[in-house]
Amino acid sequence: MQDQAVIIRQVSKSYGNTRALRDISFQVGKGELFGLIGPDGAGKTSLFRILTTLLLPDQGSVTIEGYDVVKQYRKIRNLAGYMPGRFSLYQDLSVEENLKFFATIFGTTIKENYHLIRDIYVQIEPFKDRLAGKLSGGMKQKLALCCCLVHKPAILVLDEPTTGVDAISRKEFWEMLGRLKAEGITILVSTPYMDEASLCDRIALIEKGSIMAIDRPENISGSFSKPIWAVRSREMYPLLIDLRQYPGVEKVYLFGQYIHLTLGNEGQEPGRMKKFLEDKGHEEVEIKVITPGIEDSFIELMSQQKRHE
Amino acid sequence: MKKFIGFIIKEFHHIFRDNRTLVILFGMPVVQLLLFGYVITNEIKDARIAILDHSKDIVTREITVKLLSSGYFILDRNLSDDSEIHSIFQQGKVKEVIVFEPGFADKLEKTGRAGVQILADASEPNTAKMLVNYTNGILMGYVQSLNRLQTQQVQIQAEVKMQYNPGLKGVFMFVPGIIAMLLTLISALMTSISLTREKELGTMEVLLASPLRPIQIILGKVTPYLLLSFINAMMIILIGHFVFGVPVHGSLILLMSVTMLFILTALSLGILISTITDSQQVAMMLSMVGLMLPTILLSGFIYPIENMPLWLQVICQAMPPKWFIIMIKDIMLKGSGIEYIWKEILVLSLMTLFFIALSIKKFKIRLA
């Protein structure tokens, strides 16, 4: 028995001259909820398609539950559940017909694994006769999750399941993933939303086809070397311009309602910064020092990578 | 097997929920058959003729009556002078002018020879040729009846009998052609579209990631259309038989088996098309241009292959519908049994096997 569900070794993939994946290696333990975090075009979908045997890696090897994705792809197709980034159910079939179809092609029935999908399915069951194309975004994702769960996969691969889904449905979706993890299913999920990263056991930050960091979410944000200063005032754009002029400033970027910045050795006193800004005519200035989040780490790592190049 | 049945059920849901598909499947065959059957006829009916009778005797009048009572001709007017011929053709209504020489009956009686001139408007060559043939036929018939009355005269008489289609009805030719055309269209077009649709909508990604084998996906796609196309073919044969009187002289079972074989050929072509392209649009163009046109032009459906230049004739041999049309014509019109068409069956089977093998080989088990 090995305790790694997924082992990825030095995988590279190119489309023509575009390098989608560069030398990627990592492992995912059994029963782990693993997040692949990165912006659009970072290579998340390519990697997931290699995992689900839909693409061949140019170099490197991947095993899932001990099976090689190239040679033993048939085995993997039986034990993996894959939910593509695009809604990929039959829009002209009803909710129930979709579910039944996917149960049948995996050689099982809805009844057999109903316990797995029950929590999700009860929410869409009232609409079971509705055509899948007429469901709302959140409902579609729930149905898609049901469809890739119905054969009791050992491993779930979900490509951006919450993209384009409203905040409440996103929250519900992640709660469901938590319950599935409790059932012992290994879950790989990709998302462009940094706030979802903290809900994973471990995350990998991916950008331009390379993994920048792999760790527990709290460690990734903890590995951030410098404290973050969060600043806001009434007029945000002039604030951004002015903060760039502040002595000792290293990085300045908009982050939600605040501007985040890191400082060098100079200018570490909040009072001095406040005075600096008020002299420039800013009102309602608010300054605080915070612990960095994953997004901060991501931006930090990205700029480090740029320096290397 | 359960997977396979599940897949087929899904396919039927797709077909019966899409009105466009249903119209193409069931509306089009009927409309096309009726259109082709009624519009494209190359028979002569009620053609307008003019007669210039310089003789005006018993014989010419008898001949005139014979011509006009045949059902092929209507007398537009009687002419009195040669000069009128030109202008009457120019008006365009009259397609043929018949001129009897002066003293027709006299000459016929004394010398056994008399002249009739047939002038036809050959700006429509096919019609002109046919009109002349019909007129000739009627004249010959009349001469024959005269000979029978008179004492023996040695004369070689060619007796023509149009075998298998005595009325030279165009519909007899079109029904087999339309079956071939529609089966190609429905089978190849529909399967290639429905397979590429899965690719376009992204559902193929899920199917590929599932344990379904390529052969299950392909057969699952093909089986519903096999059934529906077969129903369609039978429908066309029934309409052809009861509306247009096209006979089915041969074995019905043989006819059905041959039809099934051709449907398979067309379906395998459809699959092949869908392995080449990922877009419904391209699949449609390929099926239309790549399959429909050759079926209409190069299969001997409308234009006889024997009249084509050699290089085109060679290409025609590679057209599956050509072989199918030969077979169903033989079965329906001549009542031929398998011993006469086994060669065609063999050719078509080999083609089908080749296409299926090629498309299974080309079917991608992965996305790229």
mmCIF file of N, CA and C in Angstrom, chain B residues 11 67 122 126 171 196 280-281 286 306 315:
data_model
loop_
_atom_site.group_PDB
_atom_site.id
_atom_site.type_symbol
_atom_site.label_atom_id
_atom_site.label_comp_id
_atom_site.label_asym_id
_atom_site.label_seq_id
_atom_site.Cartn_x
_atom_site.Cartn_y
_atom_site.Cartn_z
ATOM 1 N N GLU B 11 -28.932 8.926 -26.699
ATOM 2 C CA GLU B 11 -28.950 9.396 -28.090
ATOM 3 C C GLU B 11 -30.373 9.649 -28.561
ATOM 4 N N LEU B 67 -51.459 10.643 -84.062
ATOM 5 C CA LEU B 67 -50.499 11.430 -83.267
ATOM 6 C C LEU B 67 -51.191 12.118 -82.108
ATOM 7 N N ALA B 122 -34.691 22.159 -81.243
ATOM 8 C CA ALA B 122 -33.605 21.482 -80.527
ATOM 9 C C ALA B 122 -32.858 22.411 -79.579
ATOM 10 N N ASN B 126 -32.785 17.342 -75.311
ATOM 11 C CA ASN B 126 -33.361 16.098 -74.804
ATOM 12 C C ASN B 126 -34.821 15.974 -75.198
ATOM 13 N N VAL B 171 -39.532 8.403 -62.595
ATOM 14 C CA VAL B 171 -39.601 8.072 -61.179
ATOM 15 C C VAL B 171 -38.896 6.761 -60.863
ATOM 16 N N THR B 196 -19.601 15.525 -33.582
ATOM 17 C CA THR B 196 -18.842 16.770 -33.411
ATOM 18 C C THR B 196 -19.528 17.686 -32.396
ATOM 19 N N GLN B 280 -18.977 21.345 -35.813
ATOM 20 C CA GLN B 280 -20.212 20.907 -36.461
ATOM 21 C C GLN B 280 -20.315 21.492 -37.859
ATOM 22 N N GLN B 281 -19.874 22.770 -37.964
ATOM 23 C CA GLN B 281 -19.965 23.469 -39.239
ATOM 24 C C GLN B 281 -19.184 22.737 -40.326
ATOM 25 N N LEU B 286 -18.528 19.140 -44.984
ATOM 26 C CA LEU B 286 -17.909 17.943 -45.552
ATOM 27 C C LEU B 286 -18.968 16.941 -46.002
ATOM 28 N N GLU B 306 -21.443 6.036 -68.032
ATOM 29 C CA GLU B 306 -20.785 5.614 -69.278
ATOM 30 C C GLU B 306 -20.448 6.807 -70.170
ATOM 31 N N ILE B 315 -13.198 7.676 -60.953
ATOM 32 C CA ILE B 315 -13.606 8.227 -59.655
ATOM 33 C C ILE B 315 -14.961 7.663 -59.238
#
